[in-house]
mmCIF file of C-alpha atoms in Angstrom:
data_model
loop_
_atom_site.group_PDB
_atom_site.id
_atom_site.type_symbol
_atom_site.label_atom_id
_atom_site.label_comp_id
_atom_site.label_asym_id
_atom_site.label_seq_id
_atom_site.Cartn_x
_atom_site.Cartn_y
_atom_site.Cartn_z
ATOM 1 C CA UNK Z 1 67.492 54.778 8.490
ATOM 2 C CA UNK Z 2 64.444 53.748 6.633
ATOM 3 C CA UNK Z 3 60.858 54.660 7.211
ATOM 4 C CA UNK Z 4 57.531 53.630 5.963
ATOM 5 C CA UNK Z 5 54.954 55.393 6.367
ATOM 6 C CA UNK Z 6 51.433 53.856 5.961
ATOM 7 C CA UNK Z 7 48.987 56.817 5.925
ATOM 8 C CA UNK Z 8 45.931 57.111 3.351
ATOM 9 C CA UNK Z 9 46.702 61.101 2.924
ATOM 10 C CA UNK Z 10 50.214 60.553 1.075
ATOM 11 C CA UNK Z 11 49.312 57.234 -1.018
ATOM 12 C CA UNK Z 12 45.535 56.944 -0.812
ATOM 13 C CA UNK Z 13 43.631 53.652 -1.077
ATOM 14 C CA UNK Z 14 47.072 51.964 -1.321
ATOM 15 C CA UNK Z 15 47.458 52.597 2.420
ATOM 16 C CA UNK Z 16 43.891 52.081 3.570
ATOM 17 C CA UNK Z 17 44.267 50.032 6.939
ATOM 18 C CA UNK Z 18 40.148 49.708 6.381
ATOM 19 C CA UNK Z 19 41.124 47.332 3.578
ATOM 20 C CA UNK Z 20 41.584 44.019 5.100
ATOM 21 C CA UNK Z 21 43.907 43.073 1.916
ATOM 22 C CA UNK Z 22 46.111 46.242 2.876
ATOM 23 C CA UNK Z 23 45.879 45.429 6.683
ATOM 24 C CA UNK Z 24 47.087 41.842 6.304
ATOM 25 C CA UNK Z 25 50.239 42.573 4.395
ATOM 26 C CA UNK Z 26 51.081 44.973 7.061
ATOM 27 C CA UNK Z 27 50.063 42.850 10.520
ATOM 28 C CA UNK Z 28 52.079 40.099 8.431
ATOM 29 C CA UNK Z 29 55.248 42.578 7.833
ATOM 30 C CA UNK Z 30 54.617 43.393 11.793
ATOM 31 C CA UNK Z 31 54.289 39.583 12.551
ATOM 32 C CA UNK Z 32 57.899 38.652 11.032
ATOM 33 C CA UNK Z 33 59.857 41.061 12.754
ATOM 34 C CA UNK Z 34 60.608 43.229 9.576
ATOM 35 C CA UNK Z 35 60.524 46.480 11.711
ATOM 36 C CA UNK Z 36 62.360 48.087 14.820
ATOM 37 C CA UNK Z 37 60.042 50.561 15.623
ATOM 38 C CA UNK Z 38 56.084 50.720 15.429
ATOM 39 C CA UNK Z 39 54.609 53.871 15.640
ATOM 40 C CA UNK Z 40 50.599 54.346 15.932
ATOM 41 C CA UNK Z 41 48.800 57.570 15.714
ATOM 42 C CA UNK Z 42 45.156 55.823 15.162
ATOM 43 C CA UNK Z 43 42.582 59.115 13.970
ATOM 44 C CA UNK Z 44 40.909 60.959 17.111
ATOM 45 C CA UNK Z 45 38.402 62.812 15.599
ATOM 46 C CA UNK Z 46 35.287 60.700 17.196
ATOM 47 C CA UNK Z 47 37.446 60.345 20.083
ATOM 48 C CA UNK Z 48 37.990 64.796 20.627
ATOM 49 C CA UNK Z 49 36.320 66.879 23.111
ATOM 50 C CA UNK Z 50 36.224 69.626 21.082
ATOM 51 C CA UNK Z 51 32.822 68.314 19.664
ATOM 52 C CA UNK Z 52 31.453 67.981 22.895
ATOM 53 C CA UNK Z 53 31.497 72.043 22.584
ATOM 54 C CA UNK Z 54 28.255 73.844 22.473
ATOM 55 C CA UNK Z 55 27.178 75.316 19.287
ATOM 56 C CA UNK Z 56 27.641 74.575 15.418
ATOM 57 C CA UNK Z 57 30.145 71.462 13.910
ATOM 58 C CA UNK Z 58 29.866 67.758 14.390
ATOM 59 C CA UNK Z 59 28.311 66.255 17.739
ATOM 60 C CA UNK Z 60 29.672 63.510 19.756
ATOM 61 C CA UNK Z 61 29.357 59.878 18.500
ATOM 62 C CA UNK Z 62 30.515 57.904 22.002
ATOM 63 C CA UNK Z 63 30.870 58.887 25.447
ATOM 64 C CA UNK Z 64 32.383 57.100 28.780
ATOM 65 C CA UNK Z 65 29.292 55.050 28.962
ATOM 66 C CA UNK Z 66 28.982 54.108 25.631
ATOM 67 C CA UNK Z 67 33.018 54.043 24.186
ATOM 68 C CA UNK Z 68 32.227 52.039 21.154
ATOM 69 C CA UNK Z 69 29.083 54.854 19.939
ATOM 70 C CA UNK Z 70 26.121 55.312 20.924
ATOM 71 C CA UNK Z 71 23.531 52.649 20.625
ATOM 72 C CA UNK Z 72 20.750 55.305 18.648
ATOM 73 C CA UNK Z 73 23.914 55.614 16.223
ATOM 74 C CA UNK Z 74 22.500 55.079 12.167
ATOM 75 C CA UNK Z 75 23.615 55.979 8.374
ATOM 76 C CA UNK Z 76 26.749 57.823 8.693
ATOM 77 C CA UNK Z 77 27.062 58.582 11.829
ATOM 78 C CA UNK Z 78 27.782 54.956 12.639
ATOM 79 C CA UNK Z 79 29.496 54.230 10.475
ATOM 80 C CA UNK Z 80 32.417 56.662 11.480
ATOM 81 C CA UNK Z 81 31.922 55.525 14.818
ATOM 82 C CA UNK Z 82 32.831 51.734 13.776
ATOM 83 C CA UNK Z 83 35.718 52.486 11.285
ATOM 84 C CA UNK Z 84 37.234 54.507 14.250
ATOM 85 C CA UNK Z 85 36.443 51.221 16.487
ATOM 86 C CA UNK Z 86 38.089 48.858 13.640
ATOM 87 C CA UNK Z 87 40.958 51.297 13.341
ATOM 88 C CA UNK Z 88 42.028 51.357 17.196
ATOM 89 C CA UNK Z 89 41.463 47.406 17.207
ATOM 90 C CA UNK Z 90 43.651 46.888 14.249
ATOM 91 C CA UNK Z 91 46.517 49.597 15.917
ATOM 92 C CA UNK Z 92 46.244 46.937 19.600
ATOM 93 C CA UNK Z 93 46.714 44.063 16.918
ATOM 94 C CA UNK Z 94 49.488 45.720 15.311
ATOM 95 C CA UNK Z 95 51.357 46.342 19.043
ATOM 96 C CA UNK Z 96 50.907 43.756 20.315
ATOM 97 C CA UNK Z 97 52.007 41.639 17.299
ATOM 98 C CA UNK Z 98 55.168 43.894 17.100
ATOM 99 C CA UNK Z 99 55.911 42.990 20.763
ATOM 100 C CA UNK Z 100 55.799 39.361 20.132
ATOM 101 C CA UNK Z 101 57.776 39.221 16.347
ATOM 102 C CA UNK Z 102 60.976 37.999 17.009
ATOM 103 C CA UNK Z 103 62.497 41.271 16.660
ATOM 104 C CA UNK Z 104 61.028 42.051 19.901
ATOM 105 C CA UNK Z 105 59.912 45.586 18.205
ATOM 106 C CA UNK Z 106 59.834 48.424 20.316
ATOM 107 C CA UNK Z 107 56.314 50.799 20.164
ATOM 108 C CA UNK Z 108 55.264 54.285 20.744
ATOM 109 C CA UNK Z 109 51.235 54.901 20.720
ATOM 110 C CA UNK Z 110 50.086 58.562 20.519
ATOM 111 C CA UNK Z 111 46.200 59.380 20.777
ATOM 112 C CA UNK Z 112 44.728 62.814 22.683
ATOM 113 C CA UNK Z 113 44.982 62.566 26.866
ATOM 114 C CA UNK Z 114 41.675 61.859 29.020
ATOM 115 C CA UNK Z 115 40.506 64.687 30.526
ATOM 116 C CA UNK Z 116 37.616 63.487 31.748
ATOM 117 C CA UNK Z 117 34.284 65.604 32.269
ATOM 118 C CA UNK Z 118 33.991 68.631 30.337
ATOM 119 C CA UNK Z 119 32.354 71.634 31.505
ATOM 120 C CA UNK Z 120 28.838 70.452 30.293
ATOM 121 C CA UNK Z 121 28.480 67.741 32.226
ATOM 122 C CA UNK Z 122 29.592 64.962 29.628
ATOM 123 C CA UNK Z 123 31.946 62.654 29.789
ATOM 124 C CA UNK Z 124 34.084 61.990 26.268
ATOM 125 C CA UNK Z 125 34.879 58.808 25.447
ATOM 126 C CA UNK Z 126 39.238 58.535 25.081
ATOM 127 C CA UNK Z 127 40.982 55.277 23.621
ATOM 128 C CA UNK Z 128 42.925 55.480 27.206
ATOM 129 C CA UNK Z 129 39.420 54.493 28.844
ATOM 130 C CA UNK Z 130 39.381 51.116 27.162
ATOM 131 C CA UNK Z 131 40.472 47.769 29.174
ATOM 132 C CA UNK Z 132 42.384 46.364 26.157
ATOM 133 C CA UNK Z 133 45.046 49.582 26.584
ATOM 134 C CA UNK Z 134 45.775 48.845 30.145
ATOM 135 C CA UNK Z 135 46.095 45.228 29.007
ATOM 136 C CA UNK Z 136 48.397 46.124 26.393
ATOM 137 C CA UNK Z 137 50.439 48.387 28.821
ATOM 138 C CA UNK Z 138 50.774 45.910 31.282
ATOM 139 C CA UNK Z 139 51.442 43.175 28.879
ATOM 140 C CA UNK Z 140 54.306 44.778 26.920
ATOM 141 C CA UNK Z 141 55.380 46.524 30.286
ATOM 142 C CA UNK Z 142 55.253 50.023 28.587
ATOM 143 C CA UNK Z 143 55.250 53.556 29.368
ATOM 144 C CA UNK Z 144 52.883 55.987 29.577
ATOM 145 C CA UNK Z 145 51.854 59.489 30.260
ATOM 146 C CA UNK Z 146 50.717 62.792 29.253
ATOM 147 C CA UNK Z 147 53.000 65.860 27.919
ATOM 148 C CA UNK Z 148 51.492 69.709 26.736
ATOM 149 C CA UNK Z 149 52.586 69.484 23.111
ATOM 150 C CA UNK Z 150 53.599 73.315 23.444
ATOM 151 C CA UNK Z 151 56.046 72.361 25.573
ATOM 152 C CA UNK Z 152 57.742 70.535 22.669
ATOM 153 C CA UNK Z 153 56.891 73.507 20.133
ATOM 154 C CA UNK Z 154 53.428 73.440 19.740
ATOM 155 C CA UNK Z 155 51.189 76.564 18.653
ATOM 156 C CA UNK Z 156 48.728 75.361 21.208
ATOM 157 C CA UNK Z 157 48.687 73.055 24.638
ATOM 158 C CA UNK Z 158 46.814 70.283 23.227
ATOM 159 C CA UNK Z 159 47.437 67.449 26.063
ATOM 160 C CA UNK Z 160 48.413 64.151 24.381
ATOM 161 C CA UNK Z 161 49.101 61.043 26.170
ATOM 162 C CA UNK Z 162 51.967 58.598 24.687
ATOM 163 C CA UNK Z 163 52.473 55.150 25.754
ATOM 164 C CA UNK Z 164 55.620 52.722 24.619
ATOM 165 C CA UNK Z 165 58.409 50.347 24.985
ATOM 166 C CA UNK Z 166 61.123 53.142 23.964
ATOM 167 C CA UNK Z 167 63.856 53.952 26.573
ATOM 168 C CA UNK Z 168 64.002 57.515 28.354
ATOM 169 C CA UNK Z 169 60.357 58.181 26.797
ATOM 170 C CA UNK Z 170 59.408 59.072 30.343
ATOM 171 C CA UNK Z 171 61.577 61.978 29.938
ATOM 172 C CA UNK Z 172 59.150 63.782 27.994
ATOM 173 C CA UNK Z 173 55.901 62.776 30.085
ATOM 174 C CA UNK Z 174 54.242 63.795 33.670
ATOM 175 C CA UNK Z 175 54.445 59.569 33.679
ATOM 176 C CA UNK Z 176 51.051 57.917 34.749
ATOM 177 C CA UNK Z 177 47.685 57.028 33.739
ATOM 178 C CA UNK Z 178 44.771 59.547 33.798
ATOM 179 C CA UNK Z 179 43.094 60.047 37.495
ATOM 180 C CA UNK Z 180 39.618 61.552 37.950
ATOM 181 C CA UNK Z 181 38.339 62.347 40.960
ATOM 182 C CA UNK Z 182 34.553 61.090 42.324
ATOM 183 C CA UNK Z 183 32.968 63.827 39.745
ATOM 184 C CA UNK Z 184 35.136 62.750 36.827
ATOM 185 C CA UNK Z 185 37.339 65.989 36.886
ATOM 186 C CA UNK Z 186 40.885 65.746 35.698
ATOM 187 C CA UNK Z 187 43.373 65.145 38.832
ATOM 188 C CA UNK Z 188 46.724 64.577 36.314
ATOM 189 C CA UNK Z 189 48.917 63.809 36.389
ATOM 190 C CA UNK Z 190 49.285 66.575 33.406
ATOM 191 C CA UNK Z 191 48.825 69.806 34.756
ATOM 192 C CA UNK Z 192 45.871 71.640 33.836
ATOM 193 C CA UNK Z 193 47.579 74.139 32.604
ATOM 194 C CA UNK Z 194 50.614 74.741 30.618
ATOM 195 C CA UNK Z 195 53.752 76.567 31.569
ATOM 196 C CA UNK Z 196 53.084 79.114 29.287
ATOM 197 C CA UNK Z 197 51.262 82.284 31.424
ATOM 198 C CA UNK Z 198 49.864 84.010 28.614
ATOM 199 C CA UNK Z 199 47.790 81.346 27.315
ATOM 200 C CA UNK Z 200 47.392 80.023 23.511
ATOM 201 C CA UNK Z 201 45.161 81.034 20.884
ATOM 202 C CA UNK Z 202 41.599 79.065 20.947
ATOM 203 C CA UNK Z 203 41.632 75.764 18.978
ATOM 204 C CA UNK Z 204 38.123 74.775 19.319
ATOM 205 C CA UNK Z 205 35.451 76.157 17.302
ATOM 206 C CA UNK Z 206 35.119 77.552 13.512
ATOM 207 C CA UNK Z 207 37.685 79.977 12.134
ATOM 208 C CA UNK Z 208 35.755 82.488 10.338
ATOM 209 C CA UNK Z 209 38.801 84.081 8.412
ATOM 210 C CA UNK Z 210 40.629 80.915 7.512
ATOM 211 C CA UNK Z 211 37.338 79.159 6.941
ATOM 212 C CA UNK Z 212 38.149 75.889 9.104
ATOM 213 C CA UNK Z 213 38.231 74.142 12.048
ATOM 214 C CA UNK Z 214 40.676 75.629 14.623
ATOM 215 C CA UNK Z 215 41.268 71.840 15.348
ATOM 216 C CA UNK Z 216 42.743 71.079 11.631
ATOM 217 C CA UNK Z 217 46.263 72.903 12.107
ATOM 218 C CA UNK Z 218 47.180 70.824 15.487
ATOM 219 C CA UNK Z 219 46.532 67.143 13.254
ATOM 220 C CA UNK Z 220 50.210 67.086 12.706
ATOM 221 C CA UNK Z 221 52.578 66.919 15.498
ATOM 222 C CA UNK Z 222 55.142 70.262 15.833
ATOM 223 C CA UNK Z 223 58.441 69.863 14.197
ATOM 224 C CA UNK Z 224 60.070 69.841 17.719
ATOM 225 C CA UNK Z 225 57.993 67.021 18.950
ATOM 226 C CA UNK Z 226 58.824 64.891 15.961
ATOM 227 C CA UNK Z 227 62.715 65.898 16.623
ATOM 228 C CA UNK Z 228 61.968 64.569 20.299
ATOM 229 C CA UNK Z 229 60.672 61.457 19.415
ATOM 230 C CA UNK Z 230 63.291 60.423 16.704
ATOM 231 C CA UNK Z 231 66.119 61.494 18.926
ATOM 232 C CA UNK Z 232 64.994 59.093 21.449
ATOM 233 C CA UNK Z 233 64.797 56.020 19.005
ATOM 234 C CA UNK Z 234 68.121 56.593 18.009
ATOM 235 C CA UNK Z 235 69.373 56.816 21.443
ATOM 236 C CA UNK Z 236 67.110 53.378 22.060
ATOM 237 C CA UNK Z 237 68.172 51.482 19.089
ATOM 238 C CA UNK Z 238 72.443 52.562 19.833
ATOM 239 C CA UNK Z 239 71.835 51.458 23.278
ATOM 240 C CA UNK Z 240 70.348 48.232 22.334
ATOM 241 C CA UNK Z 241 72.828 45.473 23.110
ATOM 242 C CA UNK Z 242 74.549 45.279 19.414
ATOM 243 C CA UNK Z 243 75.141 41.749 19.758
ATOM 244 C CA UNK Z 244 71.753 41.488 18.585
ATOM 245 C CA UNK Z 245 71.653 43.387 15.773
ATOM 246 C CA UNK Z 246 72.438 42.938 12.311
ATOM 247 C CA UNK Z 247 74.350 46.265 11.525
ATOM 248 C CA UNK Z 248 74.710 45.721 8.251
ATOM 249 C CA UNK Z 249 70.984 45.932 8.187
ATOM 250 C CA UNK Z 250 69.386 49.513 8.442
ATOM 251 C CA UNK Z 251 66.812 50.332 11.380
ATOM 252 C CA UNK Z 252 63.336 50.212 9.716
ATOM 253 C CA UNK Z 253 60.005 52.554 11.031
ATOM 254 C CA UNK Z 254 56.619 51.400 10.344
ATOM 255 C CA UNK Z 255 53.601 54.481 11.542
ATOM 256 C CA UNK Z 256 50.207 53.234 11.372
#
């Protein structure tokens, strides 16, 4: 099994999906069928809740109302705000274009769940929010719901939704989209809390020992989780009706 991995921490400007020269060569790759498996983990930071938090660290850039920023956004505030916009766009391009090559590529999107108001009184904005997902999901006829990732090994809860074409992903997922009720409180289907009685350690806010973000540790998904989700594209490509495949050829991963 081959993977490529297109991520701008392990090969720099060389895998910049802001570069339209890089992007091209990959929708195009995407766009000829040259991959089984697409797997998008756009960047959430403008997206998180955790800087909807009171006190010191970065301050929201969107909100429910306004998904795309904020319209007083300027210098570099917007900016972040619209490479995070050209970034999800481009990762809806690259599904759906993957859903239409004629390898009739399977997908798995991962991005943080909607839970709706926080305890402020704001409402984040959440990828999940936007009409072009349901679109996607109802176009591709995916998948989707919400799992705890401690429940797959994680050192914290952190709710994540996952949405995809993948057989058995259900399996891992309280399956649905995200319900609020007429205040904009979380109604699930995740429950709002974990299984786990004793609680986890705080992951929002500034780590005064380690001198970072409690947020930067959960960035990369816990070795479980990543065991979880390869096990079920094995068991989705072998059950794939062989006819179809060219064995001699191995199963190829693109993550954007």
């Amino acid at each position: 099994m081959n993977i490529k991995e297109v991520d701008i921490l392990r090969n720099g400007d060389m895998d910049d999906l802001l570069s339209d020269e890089v992007w091209c060569k990959v929708l195009a790759d995407i766009q000829a069928g040259n991959f089984d498996y697409v797997i998008c983990s756009p960047p959430c930071h403008t997206h998180s809740r955790a800087v909807w938090q009171e006190g010191p660290g970065p301050k929201p850039l969107r909100s429910r109302e306004h998904p795309l920023g904020f319209p007083w956004l300027s210098g570099p505030r917007l900016t972040k705000a619209r490479t995070a916009n050209i970034l999800v766009d481009r990762t809806i391009a690259a599904i759906r274009a993957a859903h239409d090559s004629p390898a009739r590529s399977r997908f798995l999107l991962e991005h943080p769940e909607d839970l709706g108001r926080v305890r402020g009184g704001g409402e984040p904005a959440s990828i999940w929010q936007l009409p072009g997902l349901a679109d996607l999901a109802s176009y591709t006829d995916a998948i989707t719901g919400a799992l705890h990732q401690c429940s797959l090994g994680g050192a914290s809860s952190k709710p994540t939704r996952l949405m995809g074409t993948i057989a058995l992903l259900a399996s891992l997922l309280f399956v649905g989209w995200p319900s609020m009720d007429k205040d904009g409180i979380y109604c699930g289907p995740l429950p709002w809390r974990c299984e786990h009685a004793a609680g986890h350690a705080p992951v929002i806010g500034w780590d005064p020992v380690l001198r970072r973000w409690r947020t930067s540790p959960t960035a990369a998904y816990p070795p479980k989780m990543c065991a979880a989700l390869a096990r079920l594209i094995i068991e989705d490509f072998l059950t794939q009706d062989l006819s179809l495949i060219h064995i001699s050829e191995p199963t190829r991963l693109r993550r954007i």
